[in-house]
Coordinates of C-alpha atoms in Angstrom, one line a residue:
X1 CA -3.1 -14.6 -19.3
X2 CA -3.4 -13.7 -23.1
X3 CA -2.9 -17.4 -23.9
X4 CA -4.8 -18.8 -21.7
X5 CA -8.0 -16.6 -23.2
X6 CA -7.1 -17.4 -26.2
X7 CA -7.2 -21.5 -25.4
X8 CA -10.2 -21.3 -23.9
X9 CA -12.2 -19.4 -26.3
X10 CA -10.9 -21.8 -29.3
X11 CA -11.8 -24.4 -27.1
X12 CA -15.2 -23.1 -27.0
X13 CA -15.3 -22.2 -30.6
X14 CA -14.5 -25.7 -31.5
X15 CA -17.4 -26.9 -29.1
X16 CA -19.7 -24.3 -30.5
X17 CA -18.8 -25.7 -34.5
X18 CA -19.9 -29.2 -33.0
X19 CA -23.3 -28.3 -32.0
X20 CA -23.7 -26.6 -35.1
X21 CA -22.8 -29.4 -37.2
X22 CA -25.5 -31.5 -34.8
X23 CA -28.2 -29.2 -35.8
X24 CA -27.6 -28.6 -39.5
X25 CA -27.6 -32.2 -39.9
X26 CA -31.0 -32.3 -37.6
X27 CA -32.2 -30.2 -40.1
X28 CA -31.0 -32.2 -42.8
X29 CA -32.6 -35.5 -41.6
X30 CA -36.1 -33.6 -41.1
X31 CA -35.9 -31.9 -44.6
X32 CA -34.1 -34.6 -46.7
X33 CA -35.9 -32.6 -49.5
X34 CA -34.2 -29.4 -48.5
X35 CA -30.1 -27.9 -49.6
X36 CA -28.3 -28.0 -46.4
X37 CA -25.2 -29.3 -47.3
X38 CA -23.8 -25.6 -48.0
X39 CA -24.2 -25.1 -44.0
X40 CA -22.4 -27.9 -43.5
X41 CA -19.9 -27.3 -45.7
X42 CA -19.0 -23.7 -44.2
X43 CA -19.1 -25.0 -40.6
X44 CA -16.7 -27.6 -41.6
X45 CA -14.3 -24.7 -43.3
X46 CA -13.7 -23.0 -40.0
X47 CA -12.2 -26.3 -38.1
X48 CA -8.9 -25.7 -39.6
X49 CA -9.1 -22.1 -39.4
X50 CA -10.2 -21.8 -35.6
X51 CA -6.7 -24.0 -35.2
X52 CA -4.6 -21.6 -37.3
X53 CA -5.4 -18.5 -35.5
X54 CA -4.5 -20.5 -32.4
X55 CA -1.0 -21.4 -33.6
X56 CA -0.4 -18.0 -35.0
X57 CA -1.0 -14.6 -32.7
X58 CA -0.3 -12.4 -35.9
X59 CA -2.5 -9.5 -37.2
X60 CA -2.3 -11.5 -41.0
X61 CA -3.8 -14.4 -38.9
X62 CA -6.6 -13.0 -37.4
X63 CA -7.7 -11.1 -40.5
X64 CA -7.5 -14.2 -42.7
X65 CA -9.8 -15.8 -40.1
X66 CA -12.1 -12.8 -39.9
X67 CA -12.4 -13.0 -43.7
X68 CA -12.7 -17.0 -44.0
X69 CA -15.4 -16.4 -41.4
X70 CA -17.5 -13.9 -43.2
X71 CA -17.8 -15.9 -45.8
X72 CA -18.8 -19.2 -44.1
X73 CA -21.0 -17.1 -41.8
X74 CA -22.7 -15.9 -45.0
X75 CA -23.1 -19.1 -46.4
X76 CA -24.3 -20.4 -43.5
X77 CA -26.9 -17.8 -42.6
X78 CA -28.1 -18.2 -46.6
X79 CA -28.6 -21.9 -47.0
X80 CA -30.7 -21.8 -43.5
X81 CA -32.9 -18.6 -45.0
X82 CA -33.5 -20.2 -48.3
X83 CA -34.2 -24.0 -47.1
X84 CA -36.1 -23.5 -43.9
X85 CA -36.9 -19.7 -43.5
X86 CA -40.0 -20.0 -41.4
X87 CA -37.3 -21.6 -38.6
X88 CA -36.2 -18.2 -38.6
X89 CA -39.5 -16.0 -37.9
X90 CA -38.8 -16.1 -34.2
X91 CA -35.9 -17.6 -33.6
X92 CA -32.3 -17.0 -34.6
X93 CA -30.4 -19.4 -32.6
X94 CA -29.6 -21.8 -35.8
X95 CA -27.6 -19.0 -37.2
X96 CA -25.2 -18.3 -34.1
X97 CA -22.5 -20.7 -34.0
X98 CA -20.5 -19.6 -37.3
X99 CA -21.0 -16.2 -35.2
X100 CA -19.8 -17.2 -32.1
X101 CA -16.8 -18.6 -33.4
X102 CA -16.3 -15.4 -35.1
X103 CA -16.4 -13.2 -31.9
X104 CA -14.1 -15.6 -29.6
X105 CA -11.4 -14.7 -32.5
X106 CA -10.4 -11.8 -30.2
X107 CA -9.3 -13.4 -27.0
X108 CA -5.1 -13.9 -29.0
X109 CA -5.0 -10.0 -28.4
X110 CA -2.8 -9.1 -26.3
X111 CA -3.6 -5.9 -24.1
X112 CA -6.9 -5.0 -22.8
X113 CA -7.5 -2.8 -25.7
X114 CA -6.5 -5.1 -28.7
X115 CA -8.5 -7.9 -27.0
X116 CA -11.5 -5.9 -27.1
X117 CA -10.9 -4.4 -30.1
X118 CA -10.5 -8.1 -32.0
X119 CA -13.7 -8.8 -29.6
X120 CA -15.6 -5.8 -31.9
X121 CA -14.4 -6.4 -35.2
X122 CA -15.4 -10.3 -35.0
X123 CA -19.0 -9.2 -33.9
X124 CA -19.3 -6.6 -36.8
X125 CA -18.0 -8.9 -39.0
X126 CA -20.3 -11.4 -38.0
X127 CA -23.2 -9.2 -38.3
X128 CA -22.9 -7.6 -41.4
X129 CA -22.4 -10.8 -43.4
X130 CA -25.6 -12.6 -41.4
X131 CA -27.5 -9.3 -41.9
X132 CA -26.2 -9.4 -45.9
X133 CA -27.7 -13.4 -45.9
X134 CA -30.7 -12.7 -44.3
X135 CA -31.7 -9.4 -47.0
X136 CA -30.5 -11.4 -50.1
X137 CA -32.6 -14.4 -49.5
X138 CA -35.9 -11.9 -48.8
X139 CA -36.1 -13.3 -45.0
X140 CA -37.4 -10.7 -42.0
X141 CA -34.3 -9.9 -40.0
X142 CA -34.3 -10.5 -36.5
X143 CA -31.6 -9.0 -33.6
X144 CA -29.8 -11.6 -32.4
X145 CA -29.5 -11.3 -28.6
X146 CA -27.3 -14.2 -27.9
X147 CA -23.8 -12.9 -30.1
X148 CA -24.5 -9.5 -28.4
X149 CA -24.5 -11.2 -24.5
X150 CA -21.9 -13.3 -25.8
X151 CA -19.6 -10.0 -27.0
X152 CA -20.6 -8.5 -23.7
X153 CA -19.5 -11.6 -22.1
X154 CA -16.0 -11.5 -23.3
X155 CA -15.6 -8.2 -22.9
X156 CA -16.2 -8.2 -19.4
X157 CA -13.8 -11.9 -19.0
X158 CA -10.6 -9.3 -20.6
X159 CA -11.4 -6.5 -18.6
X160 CA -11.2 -9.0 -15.6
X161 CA -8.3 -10.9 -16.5
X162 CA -6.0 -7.8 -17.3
X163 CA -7.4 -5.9 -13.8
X164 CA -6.2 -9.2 -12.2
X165 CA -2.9 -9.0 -14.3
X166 CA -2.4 -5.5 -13.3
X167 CA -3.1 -5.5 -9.6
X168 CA -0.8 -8.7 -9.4
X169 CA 2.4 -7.0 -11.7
X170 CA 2.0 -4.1 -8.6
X171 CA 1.9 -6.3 -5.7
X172 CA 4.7 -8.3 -6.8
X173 CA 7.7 -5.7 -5.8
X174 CA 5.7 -5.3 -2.6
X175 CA 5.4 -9.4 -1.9
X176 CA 9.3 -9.2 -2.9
X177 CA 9.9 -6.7 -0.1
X178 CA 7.8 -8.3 2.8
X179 CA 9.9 -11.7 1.9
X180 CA 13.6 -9.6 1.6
X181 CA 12.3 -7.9 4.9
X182 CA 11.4 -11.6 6.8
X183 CA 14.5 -12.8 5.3
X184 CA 16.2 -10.0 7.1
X185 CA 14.3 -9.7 10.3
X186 CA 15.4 -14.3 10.6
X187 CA 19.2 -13.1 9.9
X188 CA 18.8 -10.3 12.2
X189 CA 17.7 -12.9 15.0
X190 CA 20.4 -15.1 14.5
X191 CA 22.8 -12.8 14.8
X192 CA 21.4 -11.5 18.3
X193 CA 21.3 -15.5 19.5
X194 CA 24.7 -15.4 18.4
X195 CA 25.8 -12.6 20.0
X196 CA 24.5 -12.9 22.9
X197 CA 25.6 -16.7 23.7
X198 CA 29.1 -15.2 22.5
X199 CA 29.4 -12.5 25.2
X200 CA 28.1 -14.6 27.9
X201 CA 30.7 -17.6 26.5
X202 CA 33.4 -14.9 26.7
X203 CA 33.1 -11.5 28.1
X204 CA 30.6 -12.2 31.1
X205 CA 32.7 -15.1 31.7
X206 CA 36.0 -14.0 31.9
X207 CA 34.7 -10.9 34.0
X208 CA 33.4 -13.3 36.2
X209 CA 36.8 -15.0 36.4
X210 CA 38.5 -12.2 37.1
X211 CA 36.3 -10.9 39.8
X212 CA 36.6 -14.5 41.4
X213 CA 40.7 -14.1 41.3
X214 CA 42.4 -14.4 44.4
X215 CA 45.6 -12.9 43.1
X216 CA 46.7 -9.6 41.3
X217 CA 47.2 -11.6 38.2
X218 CA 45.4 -14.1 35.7
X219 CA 47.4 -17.1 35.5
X220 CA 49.0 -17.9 31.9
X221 CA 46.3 -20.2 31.1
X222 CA 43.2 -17.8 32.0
X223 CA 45.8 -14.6 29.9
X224 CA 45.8 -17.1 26.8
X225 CA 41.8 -17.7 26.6
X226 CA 41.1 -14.3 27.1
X227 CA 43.5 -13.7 24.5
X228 CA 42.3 -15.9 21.9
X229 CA 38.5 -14.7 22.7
X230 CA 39.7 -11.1 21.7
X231 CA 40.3 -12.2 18.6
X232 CA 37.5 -14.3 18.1
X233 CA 35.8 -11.0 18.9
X234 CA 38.0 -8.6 16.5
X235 CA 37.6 -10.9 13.6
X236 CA 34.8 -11.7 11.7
X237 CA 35.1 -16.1 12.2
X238 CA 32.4 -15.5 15.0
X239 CA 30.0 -14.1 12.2
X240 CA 30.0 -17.6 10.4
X241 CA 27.0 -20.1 11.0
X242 CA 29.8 -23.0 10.7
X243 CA 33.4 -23.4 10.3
X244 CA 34.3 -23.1 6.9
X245 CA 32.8 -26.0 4.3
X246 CA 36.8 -26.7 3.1
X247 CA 38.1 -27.3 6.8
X248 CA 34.8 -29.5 7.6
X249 CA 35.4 -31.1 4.6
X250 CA 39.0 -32.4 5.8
X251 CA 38.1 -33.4 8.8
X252 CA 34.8 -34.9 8.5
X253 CA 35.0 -35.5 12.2
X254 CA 31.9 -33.2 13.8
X255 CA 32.0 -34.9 16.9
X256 CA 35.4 -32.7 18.0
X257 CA 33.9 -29.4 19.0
X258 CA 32.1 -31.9 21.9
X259 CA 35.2 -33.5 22.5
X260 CA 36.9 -29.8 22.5
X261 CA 34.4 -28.9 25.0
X262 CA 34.5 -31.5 27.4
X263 CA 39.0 -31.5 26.7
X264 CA 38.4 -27.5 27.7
X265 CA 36.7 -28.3 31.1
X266 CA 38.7 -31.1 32.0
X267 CA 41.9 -28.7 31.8
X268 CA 40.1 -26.5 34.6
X269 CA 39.5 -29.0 36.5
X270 CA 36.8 -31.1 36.2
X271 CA 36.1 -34.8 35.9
X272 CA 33.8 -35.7 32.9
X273 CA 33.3 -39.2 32.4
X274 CA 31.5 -39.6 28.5
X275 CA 29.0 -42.5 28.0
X276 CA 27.4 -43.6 25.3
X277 CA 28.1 -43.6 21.3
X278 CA 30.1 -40.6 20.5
X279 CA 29.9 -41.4 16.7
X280 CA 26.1 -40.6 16.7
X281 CA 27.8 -37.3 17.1
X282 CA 28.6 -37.4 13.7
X283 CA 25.1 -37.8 12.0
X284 CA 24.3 -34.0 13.1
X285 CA 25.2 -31.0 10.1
X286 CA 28.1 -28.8 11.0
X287 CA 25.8 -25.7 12.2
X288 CA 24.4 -28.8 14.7
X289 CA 27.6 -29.9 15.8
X290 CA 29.7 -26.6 16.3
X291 CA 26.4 -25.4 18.3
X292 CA 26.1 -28.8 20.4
X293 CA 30.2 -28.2 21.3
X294 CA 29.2 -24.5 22.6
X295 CA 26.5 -25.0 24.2
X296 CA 27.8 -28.2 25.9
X297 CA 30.7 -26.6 27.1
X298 CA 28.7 -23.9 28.7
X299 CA 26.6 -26.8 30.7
X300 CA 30.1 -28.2 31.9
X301 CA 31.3 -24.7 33.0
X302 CA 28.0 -24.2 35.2
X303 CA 28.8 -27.5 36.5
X304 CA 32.6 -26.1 37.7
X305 CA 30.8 -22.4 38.6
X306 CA 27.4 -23.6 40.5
X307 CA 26.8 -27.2 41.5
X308 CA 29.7 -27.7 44.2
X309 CA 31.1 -31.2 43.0
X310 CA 34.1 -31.7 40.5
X311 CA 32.6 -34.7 38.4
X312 CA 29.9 -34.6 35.2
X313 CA 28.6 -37.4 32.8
X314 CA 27.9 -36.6 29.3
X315 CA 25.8 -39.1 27.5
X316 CA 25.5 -40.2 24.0
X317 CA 22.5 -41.7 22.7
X318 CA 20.6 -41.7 19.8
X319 CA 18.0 -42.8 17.6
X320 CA 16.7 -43.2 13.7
X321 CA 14.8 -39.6 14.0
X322 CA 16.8 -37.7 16.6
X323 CA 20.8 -38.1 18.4
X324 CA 20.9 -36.9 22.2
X325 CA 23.1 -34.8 24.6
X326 CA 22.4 -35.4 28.0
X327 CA 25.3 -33.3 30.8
X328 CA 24.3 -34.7 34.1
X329 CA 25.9 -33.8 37.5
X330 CA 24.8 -34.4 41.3
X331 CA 26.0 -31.0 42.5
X332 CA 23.0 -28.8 44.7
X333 CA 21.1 -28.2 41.7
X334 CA 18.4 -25.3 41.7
X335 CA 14.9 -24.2 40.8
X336 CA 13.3 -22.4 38.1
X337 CA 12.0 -19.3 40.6
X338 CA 15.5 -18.8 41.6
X339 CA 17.3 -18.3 38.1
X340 CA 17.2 -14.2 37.2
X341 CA 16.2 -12.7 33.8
X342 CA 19.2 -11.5 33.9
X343 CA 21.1 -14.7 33.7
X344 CA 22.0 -15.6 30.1
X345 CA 24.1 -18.8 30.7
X346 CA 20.9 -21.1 29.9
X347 CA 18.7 -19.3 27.8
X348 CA 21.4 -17.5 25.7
X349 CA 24.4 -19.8 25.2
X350 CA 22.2 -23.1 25.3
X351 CA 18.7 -23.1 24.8
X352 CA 18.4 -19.8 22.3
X353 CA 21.9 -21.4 20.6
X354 CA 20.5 -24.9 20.2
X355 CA 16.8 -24.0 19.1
X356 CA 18.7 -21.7 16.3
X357 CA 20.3 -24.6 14.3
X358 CA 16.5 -26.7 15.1
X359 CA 17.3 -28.2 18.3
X360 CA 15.6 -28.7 21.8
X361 CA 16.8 -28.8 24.6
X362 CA 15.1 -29.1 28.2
X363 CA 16.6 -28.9 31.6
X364 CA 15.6 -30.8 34.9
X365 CA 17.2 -29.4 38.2
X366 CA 15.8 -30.3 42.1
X367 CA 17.5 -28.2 44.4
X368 CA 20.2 -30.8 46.4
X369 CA 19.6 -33.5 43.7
X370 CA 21.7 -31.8 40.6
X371 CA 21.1 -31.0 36.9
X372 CA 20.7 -32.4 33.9
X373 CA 20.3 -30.7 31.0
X374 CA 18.8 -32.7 27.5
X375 CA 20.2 -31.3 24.2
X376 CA 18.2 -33.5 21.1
X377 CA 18.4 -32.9 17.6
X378 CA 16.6 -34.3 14.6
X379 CA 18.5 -36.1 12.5
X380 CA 18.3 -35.1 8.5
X381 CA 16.7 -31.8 9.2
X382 CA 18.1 -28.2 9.2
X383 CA 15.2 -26.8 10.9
X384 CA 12.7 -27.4 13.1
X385 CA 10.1 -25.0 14.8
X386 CA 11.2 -23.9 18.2
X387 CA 8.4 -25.0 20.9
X388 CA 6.2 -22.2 22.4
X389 CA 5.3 -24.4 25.8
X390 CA 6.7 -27.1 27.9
X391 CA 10.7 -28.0 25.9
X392 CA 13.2 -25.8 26.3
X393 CA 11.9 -24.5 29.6
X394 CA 13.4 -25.2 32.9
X395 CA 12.0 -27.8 34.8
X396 CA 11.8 -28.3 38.4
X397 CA 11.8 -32.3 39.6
X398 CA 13.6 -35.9 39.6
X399 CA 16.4 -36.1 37.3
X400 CA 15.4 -38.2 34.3
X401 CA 17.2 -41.8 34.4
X402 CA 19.2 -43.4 31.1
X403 CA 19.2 -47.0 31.5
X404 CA 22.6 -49.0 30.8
X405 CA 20.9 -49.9 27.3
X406 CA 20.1 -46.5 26.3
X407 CA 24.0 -45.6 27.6
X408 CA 26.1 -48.1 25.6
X409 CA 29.5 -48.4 25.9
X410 CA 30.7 -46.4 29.2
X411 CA 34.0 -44.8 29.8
X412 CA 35.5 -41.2 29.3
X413 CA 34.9 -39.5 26.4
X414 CA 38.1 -39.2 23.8

């Protein structure tokens, strides 16, 4: 703040030595007979000091310029009382610029109080040496108003500046804890979405396996899932946004936690058939496609637990500003007033899993007509504002249609 003042009164010192330099020479030109030159001359001397104390903030600086400036304030103020002293009677605004420039010394302090005390000793200065001019040459002394609003002035511009400086040097620890706090409270919310899609992908799900068992034991294949969940859940891997940068690195294949998904299903049982480009797949960032797998995996398992049939489509499609999931099945379907809040299948391990890593997703269901559930994401970003009406809710009515051009290639997904 210090050095901005500081530019900005030299600025206006240097405007201030213009206008003077205009006027003496007016005076010049309308009393050719008259010795002006002198005033000219000591205007001229403070150019190159007005640019000295602006490349050097130092106390021998500002007193050289202070003394430089008495003297061509004297100078000045004498030549204007000896050639023209009845412009003077009245009127003492011909003397001020060498006294202005003076004053707007102060604003290289640095501090309120050094600021305002260079803003004082430039104004004194200035004073005593027009004062000095004005006795010696025998001409009637007159206050001079303008250097004293001026000083005022600046005075009031650094108490200003450093209250602004001061109030902002507090507020900053506090705008650093409102952002580590929001920062926190986003992580925080993550970590529930996560959470929560996790125990419904696991816990709720193999409770809900086991309660459906017709026998007193879990066959090997349901022992071995539950098994590697618990350690999923022991360890900290589930804690990770994405799989690690290294491993995703290797494979550079993010289309195989869909195809891990829809291989999953298939081993209990149902009959997925994939359309569409599967490579599109591969456009989406590792946070994207580890979320798509989970989530689509959960779509196929409410296929096997709720719609009644044994067969699902996934489709592929996509397009320059977004790729698209669609899990379709023509099982007995259901409607919005008939899902609980207390079922997390579709909220927490779909729609709350996809919307965290900037996707949508939107579901259609008719009761007796199947599901189909549409998971999109926008291609090149990491984020994107979840909706607050209409996507992502469920949606009663006719199943949307893809046409055999949006579909592409058909056959089972690899």
């Amino acid at each position: 703040m210090s050095l901005a003042l500081s530019r900005a009164a030299h600025g206006m010192s240097l405007a201030v030595l213009c206008c003077g330099l205009v006027v003496a020479l007016g005076f010049a030109a309308a009393y050719p007979d008259r010795v002006l030159w002198p005033a000219l001359l000591a205007l001229a001397v403070m150019f190159p000091m007005v640019w000295f104390v602006q490349r050097h903030h130092t106390l021998r600086a500002g007193v050289a310029y202070l003394a430089i400036g008495a003297g061509a304030t004297y100078v000045h103020t004498i030549t204007y009382a000896l050639a023209v002293p009845h412009v003077l009677d009245e009127v003492t605004l011909w003397l001020a610029p060498p006294k202005i420039v003076l004053v707007l010394v102060a604003a290289g302090g640095v501090g309120l109080g050094r600021a305002v005390a260079w803003l004082l000793a430039g104004y004194v200065v200035a004073e005593v040496s027009a004062s000095l001019a004005l006795v010696l040459a025998g001409v009637r002394y007159v206050f001079d108003l303008l250097t004293l609003a001026l000083l005022l002035e600046a005075i009031g511009v650094c108490l200003l500046a450093f209250l602004s400086v001061r109030g902002a040097v507090r507020a900053h620890p506090r705008l650093q804890h409102a952002a580590r706090e929001e920062l926190l409270g986003d992580l925080r919310s993550r970590m529930e979405v996560r959470a929560a899609a996790l125990m419904h992908d696991t816990i709720l799900s193999h409770l809900a396996a086991i309660a459906s068992s017709s026998g007193d034991e879990l066959d090997d294949k349901q022992k071995e899932q539950i098994e590697r969940d618990l350690q999923i859940l022991s360890g900290q891997e589930w804690v990770n946004s994405a799989p690690d940068a290294a491993a995703a690195a290797d494979s550079l294949d993010r289309a195989s936690p869909l195809r891990d998904a829809i291989a999953q299903v298939r081993d209990e049982g149902l009959e997925v058939t994939g359309t569409g480009d599967f490579g599109s797949v591969l456009r989406l960032s590792p946070d994207q496609a580890q979320a798509l797998g989970l989530a689509a995996k959960q779509c196929l398992v409410n296929v096997i637990k709720h719609s009644g049939v044994t067969t699902a489509e996934v489709a592929v499609y996509s397009s320059d500003e977004e790729v698209s999931v669609m899990i379709i099945d023509a099982g007995r379907g259901f409607s919005e007033a008939s899902v609980g809040s207390d079922r997390l299948g579709l909220r927490a391990s779909v729609q709350s899993r996809i919307e965290s890593v900037g996707g949508l997703v939107q579901v259609w269901s008719t009761p007796g007509a199947g599901t189909s559930v549409l998971i999109q994401f926008p291609v090149g970003e990491t984020t994107r504002t979840p909706p607050q009406t209409g996507a992502g809710r469920l949606v009663s009515g006719p199943l949307p249609t893809i046409t055999l051009d949006d579909r592409g290639d058909t056959g089972p997904a690899s």
